[in-house]
XYZ file of C-alpha atoms in Angstrom:
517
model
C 31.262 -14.975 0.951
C 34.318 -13.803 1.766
C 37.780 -16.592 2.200
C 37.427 -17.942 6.171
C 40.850 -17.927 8.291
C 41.127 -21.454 8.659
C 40.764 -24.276 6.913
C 38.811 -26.314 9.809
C 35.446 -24.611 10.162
C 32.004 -25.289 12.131
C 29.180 -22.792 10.619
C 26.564 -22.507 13.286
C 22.964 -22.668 11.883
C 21.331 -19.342 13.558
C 17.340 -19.589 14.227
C 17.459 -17.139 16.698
C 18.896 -18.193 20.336
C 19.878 -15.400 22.425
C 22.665 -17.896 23.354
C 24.119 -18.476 19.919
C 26.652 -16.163 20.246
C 27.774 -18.269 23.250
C 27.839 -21.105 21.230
C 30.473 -19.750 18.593
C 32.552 -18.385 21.272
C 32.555 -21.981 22.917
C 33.677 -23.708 19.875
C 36.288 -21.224 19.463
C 37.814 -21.554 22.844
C 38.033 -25.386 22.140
C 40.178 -24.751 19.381
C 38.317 -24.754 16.477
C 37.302 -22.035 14.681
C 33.255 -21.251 13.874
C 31.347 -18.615 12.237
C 27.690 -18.079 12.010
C 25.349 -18.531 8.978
C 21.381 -18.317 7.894
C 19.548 -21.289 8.765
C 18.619 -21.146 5.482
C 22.302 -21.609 3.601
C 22.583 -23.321 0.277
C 24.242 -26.371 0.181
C 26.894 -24.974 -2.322
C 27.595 -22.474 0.266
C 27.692 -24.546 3.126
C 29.937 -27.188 0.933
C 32.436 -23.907 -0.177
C 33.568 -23.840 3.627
C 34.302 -27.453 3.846
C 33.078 -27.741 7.305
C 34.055 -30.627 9.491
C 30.700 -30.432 11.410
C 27.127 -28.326 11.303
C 25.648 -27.081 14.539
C 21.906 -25.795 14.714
C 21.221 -23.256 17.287
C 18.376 -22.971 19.582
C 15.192 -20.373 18.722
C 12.200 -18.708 19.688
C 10.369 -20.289 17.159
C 7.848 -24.074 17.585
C 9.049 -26.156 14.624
C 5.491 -26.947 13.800
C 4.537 -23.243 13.519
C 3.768 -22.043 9.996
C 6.652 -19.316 9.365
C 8.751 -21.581 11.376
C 12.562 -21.460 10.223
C 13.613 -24.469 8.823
C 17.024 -25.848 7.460
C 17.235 -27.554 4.184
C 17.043 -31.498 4.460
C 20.328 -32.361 1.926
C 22.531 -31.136 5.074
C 21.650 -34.780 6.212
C 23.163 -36.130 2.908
C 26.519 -33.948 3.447
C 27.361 -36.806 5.333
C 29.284 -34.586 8.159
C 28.517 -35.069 12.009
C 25.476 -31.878 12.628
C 24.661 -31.291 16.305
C 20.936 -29.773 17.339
C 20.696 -27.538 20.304
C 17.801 -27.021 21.587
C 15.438 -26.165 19.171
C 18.110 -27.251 16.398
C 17.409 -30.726 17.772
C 13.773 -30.591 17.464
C 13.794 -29.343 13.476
C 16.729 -31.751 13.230
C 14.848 -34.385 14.602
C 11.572 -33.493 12.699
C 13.692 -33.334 9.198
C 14.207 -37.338 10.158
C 11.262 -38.442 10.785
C 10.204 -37.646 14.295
C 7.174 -35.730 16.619
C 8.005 -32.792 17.758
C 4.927 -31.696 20.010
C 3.997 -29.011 22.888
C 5.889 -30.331 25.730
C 3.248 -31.293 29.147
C 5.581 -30.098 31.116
C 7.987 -26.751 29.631
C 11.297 -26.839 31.392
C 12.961 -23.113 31.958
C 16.286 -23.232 34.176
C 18.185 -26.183 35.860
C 16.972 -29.872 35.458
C 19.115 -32.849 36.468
C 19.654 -34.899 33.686
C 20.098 -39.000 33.542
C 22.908 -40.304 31.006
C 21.578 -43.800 29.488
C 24.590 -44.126 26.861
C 27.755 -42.648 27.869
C 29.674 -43.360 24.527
C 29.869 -40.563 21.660
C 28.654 -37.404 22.793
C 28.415 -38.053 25.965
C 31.616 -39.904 27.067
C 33.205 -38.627 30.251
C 29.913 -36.674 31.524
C 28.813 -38.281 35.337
C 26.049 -40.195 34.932
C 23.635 -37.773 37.105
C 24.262 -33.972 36.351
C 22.634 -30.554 35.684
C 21.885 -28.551 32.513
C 19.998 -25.725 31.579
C 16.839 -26.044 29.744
C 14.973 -23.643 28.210
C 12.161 -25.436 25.782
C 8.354 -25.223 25.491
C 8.120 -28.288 23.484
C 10.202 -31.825 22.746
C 10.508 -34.795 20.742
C 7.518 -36.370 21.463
C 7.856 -39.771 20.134
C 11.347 -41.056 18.048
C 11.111 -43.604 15.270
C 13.543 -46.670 15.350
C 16.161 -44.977 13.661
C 16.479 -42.698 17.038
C 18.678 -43.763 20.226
C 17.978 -42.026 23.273
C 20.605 -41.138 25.456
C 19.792 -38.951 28.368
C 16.753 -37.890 30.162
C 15.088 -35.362 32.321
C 12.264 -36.077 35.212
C 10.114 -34.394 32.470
C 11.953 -34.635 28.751
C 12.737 -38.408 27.911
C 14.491 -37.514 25.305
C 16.650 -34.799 26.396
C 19.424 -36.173 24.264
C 19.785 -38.175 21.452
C 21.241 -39.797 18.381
C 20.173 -41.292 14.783
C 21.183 -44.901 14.285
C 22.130 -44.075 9.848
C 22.930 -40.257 9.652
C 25.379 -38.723 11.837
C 22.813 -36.444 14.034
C 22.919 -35.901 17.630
C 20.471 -33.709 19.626
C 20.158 -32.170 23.147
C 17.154 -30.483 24.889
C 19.663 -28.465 26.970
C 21.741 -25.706 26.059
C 25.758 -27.380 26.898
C 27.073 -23.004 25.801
C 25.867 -21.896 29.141
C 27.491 -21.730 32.177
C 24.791 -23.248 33.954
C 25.451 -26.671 32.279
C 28.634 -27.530 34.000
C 29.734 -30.045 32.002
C 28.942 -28.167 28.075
C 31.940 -27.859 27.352
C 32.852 -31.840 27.610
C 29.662 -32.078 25.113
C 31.067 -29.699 22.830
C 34.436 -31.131 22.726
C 33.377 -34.573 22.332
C 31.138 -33.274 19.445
C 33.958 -31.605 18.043
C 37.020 -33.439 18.654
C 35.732 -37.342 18.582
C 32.864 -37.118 16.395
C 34.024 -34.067 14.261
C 37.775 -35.382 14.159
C 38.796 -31.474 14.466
C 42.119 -30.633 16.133
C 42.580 -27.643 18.664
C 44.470 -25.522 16.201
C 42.792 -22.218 16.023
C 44.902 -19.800 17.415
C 45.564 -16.539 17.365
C 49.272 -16.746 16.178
C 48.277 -18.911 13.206
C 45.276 -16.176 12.625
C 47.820 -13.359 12.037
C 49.903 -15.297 9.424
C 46.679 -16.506 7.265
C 44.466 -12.840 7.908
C 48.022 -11.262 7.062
C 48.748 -13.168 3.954
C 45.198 -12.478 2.677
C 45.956 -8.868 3.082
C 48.924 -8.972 1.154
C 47.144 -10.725 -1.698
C 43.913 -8.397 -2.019
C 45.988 -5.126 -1.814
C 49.408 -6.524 -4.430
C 50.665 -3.068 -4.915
C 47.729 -0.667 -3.613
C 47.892 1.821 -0.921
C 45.741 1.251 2.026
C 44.568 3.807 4.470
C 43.217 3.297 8.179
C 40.967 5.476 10.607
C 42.551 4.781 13.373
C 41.061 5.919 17.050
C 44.120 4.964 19.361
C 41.232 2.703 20.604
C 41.931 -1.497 20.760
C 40.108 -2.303 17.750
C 41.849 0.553 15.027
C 45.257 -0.053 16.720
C 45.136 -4.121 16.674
C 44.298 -3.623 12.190
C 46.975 -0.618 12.133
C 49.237 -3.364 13.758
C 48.118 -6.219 11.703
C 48.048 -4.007 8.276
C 51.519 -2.617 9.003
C 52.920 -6.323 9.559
C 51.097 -7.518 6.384
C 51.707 -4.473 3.883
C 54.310 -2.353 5.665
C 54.877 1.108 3.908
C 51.793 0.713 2.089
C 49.871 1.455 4.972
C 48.784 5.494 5.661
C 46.855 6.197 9.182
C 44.506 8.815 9.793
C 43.625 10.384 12.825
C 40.003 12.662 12.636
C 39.016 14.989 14.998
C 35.695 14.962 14.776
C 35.349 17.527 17.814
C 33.615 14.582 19.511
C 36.438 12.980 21.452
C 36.730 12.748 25.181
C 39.429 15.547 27.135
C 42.709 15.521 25.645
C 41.962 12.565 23.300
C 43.824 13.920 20.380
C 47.041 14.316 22.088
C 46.924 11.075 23.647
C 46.408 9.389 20.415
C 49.161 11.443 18.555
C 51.512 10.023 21.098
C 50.772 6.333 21.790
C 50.950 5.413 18.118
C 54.295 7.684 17.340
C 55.972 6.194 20.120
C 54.920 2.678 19.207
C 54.089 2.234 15.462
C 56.523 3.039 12.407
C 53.210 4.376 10.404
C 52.606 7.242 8.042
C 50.505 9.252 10.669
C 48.020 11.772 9.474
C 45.496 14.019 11.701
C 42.897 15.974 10.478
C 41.043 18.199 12.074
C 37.497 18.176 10.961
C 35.466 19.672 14.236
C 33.694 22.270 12.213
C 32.359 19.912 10.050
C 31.236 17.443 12.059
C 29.466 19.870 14.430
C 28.082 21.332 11.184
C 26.370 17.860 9.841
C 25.062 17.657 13.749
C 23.039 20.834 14.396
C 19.627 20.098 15.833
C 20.075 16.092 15.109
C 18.333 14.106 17.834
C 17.918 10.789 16.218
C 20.777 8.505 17.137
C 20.370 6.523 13.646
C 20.744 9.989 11.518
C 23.632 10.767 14.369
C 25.747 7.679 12.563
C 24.502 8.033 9.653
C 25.590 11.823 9.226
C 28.828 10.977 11.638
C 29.911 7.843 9.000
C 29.081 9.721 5.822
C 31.719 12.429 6.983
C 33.948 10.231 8.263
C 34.578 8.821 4.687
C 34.258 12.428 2.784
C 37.254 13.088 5.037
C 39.071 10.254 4.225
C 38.269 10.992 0.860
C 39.698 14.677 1.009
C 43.077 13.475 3.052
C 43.740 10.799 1.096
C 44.138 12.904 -2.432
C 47.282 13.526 -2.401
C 48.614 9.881 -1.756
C 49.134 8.093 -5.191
C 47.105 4.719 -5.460
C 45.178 4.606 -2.651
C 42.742 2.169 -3.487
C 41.606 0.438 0.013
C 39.760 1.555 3.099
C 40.423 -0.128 6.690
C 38.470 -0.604 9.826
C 37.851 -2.045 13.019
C 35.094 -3.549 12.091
C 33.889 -6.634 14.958
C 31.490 -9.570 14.560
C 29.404 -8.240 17.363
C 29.238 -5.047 15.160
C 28.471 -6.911 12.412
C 25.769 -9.317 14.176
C 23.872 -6.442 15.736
C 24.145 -4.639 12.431
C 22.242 -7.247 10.665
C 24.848 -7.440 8.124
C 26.475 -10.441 9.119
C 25.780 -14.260 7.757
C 23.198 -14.656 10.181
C 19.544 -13.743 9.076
C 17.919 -13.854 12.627
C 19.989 -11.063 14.154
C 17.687 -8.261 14.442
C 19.254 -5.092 13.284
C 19.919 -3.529 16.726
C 21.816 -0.078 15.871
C 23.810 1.069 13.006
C 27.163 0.873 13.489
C 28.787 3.849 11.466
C 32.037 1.072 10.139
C 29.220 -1.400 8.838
C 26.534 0.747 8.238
C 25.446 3.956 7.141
C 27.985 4.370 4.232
C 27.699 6.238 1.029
C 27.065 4.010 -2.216
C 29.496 6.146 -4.022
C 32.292 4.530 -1.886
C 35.707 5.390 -3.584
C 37.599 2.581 -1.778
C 37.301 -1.385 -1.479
C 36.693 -2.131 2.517
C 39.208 -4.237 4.327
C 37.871 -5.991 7.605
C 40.958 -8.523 9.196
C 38.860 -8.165 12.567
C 35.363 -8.893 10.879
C 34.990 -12.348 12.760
C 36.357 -11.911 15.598
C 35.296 -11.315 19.199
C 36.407 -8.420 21.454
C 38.154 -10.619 23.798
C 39.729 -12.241 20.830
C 40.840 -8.420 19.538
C 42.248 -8.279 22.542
C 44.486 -11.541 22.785
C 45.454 -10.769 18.525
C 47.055 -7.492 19.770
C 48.993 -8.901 22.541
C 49.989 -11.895 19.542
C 51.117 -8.369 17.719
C 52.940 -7.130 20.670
C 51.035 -4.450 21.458
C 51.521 -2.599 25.332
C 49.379 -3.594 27.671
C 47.896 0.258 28.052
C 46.602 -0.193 24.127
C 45.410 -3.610 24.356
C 43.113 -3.181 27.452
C 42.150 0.536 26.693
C 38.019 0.530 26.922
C 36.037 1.092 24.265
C 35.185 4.118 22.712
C 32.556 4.382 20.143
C 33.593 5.549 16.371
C 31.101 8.519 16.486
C 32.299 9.529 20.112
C 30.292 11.600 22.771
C 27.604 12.131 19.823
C 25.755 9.224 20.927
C 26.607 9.620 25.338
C 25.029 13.247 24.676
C 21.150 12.037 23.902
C 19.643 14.305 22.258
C 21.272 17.595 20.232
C 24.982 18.100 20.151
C 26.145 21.565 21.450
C 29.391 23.087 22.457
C 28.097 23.660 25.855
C 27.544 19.912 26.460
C 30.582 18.707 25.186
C 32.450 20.120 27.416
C 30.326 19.079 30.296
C 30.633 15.558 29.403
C 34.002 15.749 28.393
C 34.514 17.062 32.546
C 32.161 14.574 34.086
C 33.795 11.521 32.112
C 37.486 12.487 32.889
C 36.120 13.085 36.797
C 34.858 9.362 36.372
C 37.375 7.268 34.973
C 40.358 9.416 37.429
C 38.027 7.501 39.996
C 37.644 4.312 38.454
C 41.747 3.821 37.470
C 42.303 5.849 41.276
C 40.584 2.802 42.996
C 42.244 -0.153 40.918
C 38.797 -0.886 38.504
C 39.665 0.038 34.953
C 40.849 -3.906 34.265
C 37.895 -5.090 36.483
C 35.394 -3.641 34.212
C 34.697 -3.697 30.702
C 33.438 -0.439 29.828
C 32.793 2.900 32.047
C 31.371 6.204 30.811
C 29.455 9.206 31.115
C 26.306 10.008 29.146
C 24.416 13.486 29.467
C 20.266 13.088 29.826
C 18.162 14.915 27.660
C 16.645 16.382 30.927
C 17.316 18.773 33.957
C 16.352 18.332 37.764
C 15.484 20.643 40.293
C 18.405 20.662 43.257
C 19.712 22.738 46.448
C 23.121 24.148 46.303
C 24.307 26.827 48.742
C 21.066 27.020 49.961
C 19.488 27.979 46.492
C 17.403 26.256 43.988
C 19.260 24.880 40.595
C 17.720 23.450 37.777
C 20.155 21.605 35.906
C 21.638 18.627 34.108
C 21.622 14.958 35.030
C 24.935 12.797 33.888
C 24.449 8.789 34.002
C 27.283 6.568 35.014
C 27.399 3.067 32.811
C 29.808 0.325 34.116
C 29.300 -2.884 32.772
C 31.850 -6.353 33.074
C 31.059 -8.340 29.915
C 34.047 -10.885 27.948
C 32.726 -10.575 24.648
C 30.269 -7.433 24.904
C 27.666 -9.101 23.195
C 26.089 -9.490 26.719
C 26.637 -7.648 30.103
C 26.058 -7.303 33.330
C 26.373 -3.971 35.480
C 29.015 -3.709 37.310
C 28.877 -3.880 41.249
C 30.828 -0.063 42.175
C 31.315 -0.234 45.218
C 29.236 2.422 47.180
C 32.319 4.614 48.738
C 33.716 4.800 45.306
C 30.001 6.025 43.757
C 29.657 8.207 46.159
C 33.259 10.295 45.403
C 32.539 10.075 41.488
C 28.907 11.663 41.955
C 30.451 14.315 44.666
C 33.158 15.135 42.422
C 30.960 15.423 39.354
C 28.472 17.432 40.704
C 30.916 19.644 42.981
C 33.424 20.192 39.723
C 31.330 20.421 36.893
C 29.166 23.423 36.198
C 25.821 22.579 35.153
C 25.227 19.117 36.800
C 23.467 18.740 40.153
C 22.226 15.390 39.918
C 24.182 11.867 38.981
C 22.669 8.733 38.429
C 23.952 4.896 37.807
C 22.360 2.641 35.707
C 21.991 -0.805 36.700
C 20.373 -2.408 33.243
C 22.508 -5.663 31.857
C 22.488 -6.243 28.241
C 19.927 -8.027 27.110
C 17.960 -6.110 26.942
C 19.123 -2.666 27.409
C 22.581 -2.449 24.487
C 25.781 -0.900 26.578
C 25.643 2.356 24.937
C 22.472 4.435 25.646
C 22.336 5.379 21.526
């Protein structure tokens, strides 16, 4: 397990919430800094991170199920404050001695809960107030080493606390929104029961990530794929702080870039970076590795195999390169399945955590491996980055391979590359780009019968995704306004040959992922 950034830490037991995400992000905008973990961590590991405090997630799961995940007990004799959430607080609960049993009445969605004790974990919180439950079963009945102290019209023990070990448990979920006063919870867990101090920040970040750097590379030469996108340009910035000259860039053009990428690229980091810039230009292999491929998995795969044989090939004549660099995020590495989490479902392969060759020349360096996007994005404003880099959207590392579904072609490139440059002129025209987190263009595998000058057309159909999210491991759609989705489709179907039909689509993530492959 690799070193953590700071030295006060709150794993977060993962049995499978769809909100425990939220939960680390929570803890880490109160200051203190959290990472997720299997629920079923060894004790040596969990003792290696000296955490000030445990927090088990909510699941999917019924605790007395038989493949049920459970925790192990000795994280009761670690004798450091744990918090349940949820389902956490019912195989918490169970681990010390209480019933945990299919609740009479389930509780999905706002409940008004009743605060008996108002001292601990509650302190501060009004006596009457809302939460969010989400729960088919409950504690049931509590021994005598169990305090309750808050109810629901239906859950009597919507929150509670043992008398001997330091465990406290809620019914609700205090990460969402919907629970308006959460975040008190949380930072009473943390900050009076935990005794943590709201210290992690992103200026203290750089110093520790950038003095770890230093140490694994000594002497070694480090080289960077870098995109011009938020992610490659926040580690270029960090690695060139850490290890200076060592540092070597590389720019691939992997023919798969949106209009006029290249040059764009080429620009923004020469005019703002003192780094050892190299581009490559690698379009006729790329397009070579992706004739006839439909699958998107074999798409990354082939896409992140030649990504590193051209790293390989440009990096031969640069004595003691020994170290590979990427952009590599925690959401990346959560949906990957690659993470310290063993409930995250592997959701797609991302081609900078997945997908590469075992033969692997180079050592990986991640600086951005546990962070969030919005927490990329803060880091390279810490690093003095311009506001143009730090807010740029994302763009994925194998490019309009996986916005074209199906198999890559010349021909569609360029149509994409049209329709996309058509949509964000519109989007930056009418004052959106910062108001949403993501817009693109993706070319359907299919064509649809239109009218234009009074003639029949069968031809392509281009999507429009738009989606606000703040840490992009959920999302909503984003509301266009009508006037302004109007003028994108007009334009796109008017100015680019080969389209006569544009769609929006208006799916949030869960459960549809942001990018259609």
């Amino acid at each position: 397990m690799p070193s953590l950034p700071h030295d006060q830490v709150i794993p977060i037991l993962d049995f499978g919430s769809q909100y425990v995400q939220l939960i680390a992000r929570r803890v880490r905008e109160a200051g203190v800094f959290s990472i997720l973990v299997r629920p079923d961590i060894t004790i040596e590991e969990l003792k290696a991170m000296n955490p000030k405090g445990l927090i088990l997630s909510g699941g999917p799961s019924s605790v007395y199920e038989k493949n049920a995940p459970k925790c192990d007990p000795r994280l009761f004799d670690l004798d450091i404050p744990i918090l349940g959430i949820c389902y956490g607080m019912q195989v918490g609960s169970q681990l010390l001695g209480a019933s945990i049993q299919s609740a009479k009445a389930r509780e999905y969605g706002r409940a008004r809960l009743n605060i008996l004790d108002s001292s601990d974990l509650l302190e501060g919180i009004p006596q009457q107030t809302t939460v969010w439950m989400s729960h088919g079963d409950q504690a049931d009945a509590l021994n005598e080493d169990f305090i309750s102290l808050a109810s629901t019209p239906t859950c009597p023990f919507a929150a509670v606390k043992h008398k001997v070990k330091p465990f406290f448990g809620v019914q609700f979920h205090p990460e969402v929104t919907h629970t308006p006063h959460g975040i008190d919870l949380l930072s009473n867990f943390l900050y009076h029961i935990c005794d943590c101090q709201n210290t992690w920040r992103m200026a203290n970040f750089v110093e520790q990530v950038a003095q770890q750097v230093h140490e694994q590379v000594g002497d070694g030469r480090v080289i960077c794929g870098l995109s011009g996108g938020v992610d490659s340009s926040v580690v270029a910035a960090l690695l060139s702080k850490a290890i200076g000259s060592q540092l070597t860039c590389i720019f691939v053009d992997n023919g798969l870039l949106r209009k006029n990428e290249r040059q764009m690229v080429e620009t923004m980091v020469r005019d703002h970076f003192d780094i050892d810039l190299r581009v490559v230009d690698a379009t006729k292999e790329f397009h070579a590795d992706l004739a006839g491929i439909e699958d998107p998995q074999e798409k990354r795969k082939r896409i992140g195999h030649r990504f590193i044989e051209v790293f390989k090939e440009a990096s031969a004549d640069i004595p003691g390169i020994r170290f590979l660099a990427q952009g590599t995020l925690y959401p990346d590495v959560i949906e990957s399945g690659h993470g310290y989490s063993g409930a995250a479902a592997n959701i797609k392969l991302h081609h900078n955590v997945g997908g590469l060759p075992e033969e692997l020349g180079f050592e990986l360096i991640e600086p951005l491996r546990e962070l969030f996007k919005d927490e990329v994005r803060k880091l390279g404003e810490v690093l003095g980055l311009t506001e143009q880099m730090v807010w740029r959207h994302p763009f994925p590392g194998p490019g309009l391979a996986v916005r074209i579904l199906g198999d890559i072609t010349q021909e569609k490139l360029e149509l994409l590359r049209d329709a996309d440059e058509i949509l964000l002129e519109e989007i930056v025209a009418n004052n959106l780009y910062r108001r949403t987190a993501q817009v693109f263009a993706v070319l359907l595998p299919i064509q649809a019968v239109g009218v234009m000058g009074d003639g029949r057309t069968y031809e392509s159909v281009v999507a429009i995704r738009a989606v606000e999210s703040q840490d992009f491991m959920t999302a909503d759609w984003a509301r266009i306004p009508y006037d302004v989705l109007a003028t994108i489709s007009n334009r796109i179907i008017n100015e680019v040959r080969g389209v006569n039909r544009v769609v929006y689509d208006i799916s949030s993530k869960p459960p549809a992922t942001i990018e259609w492959e």
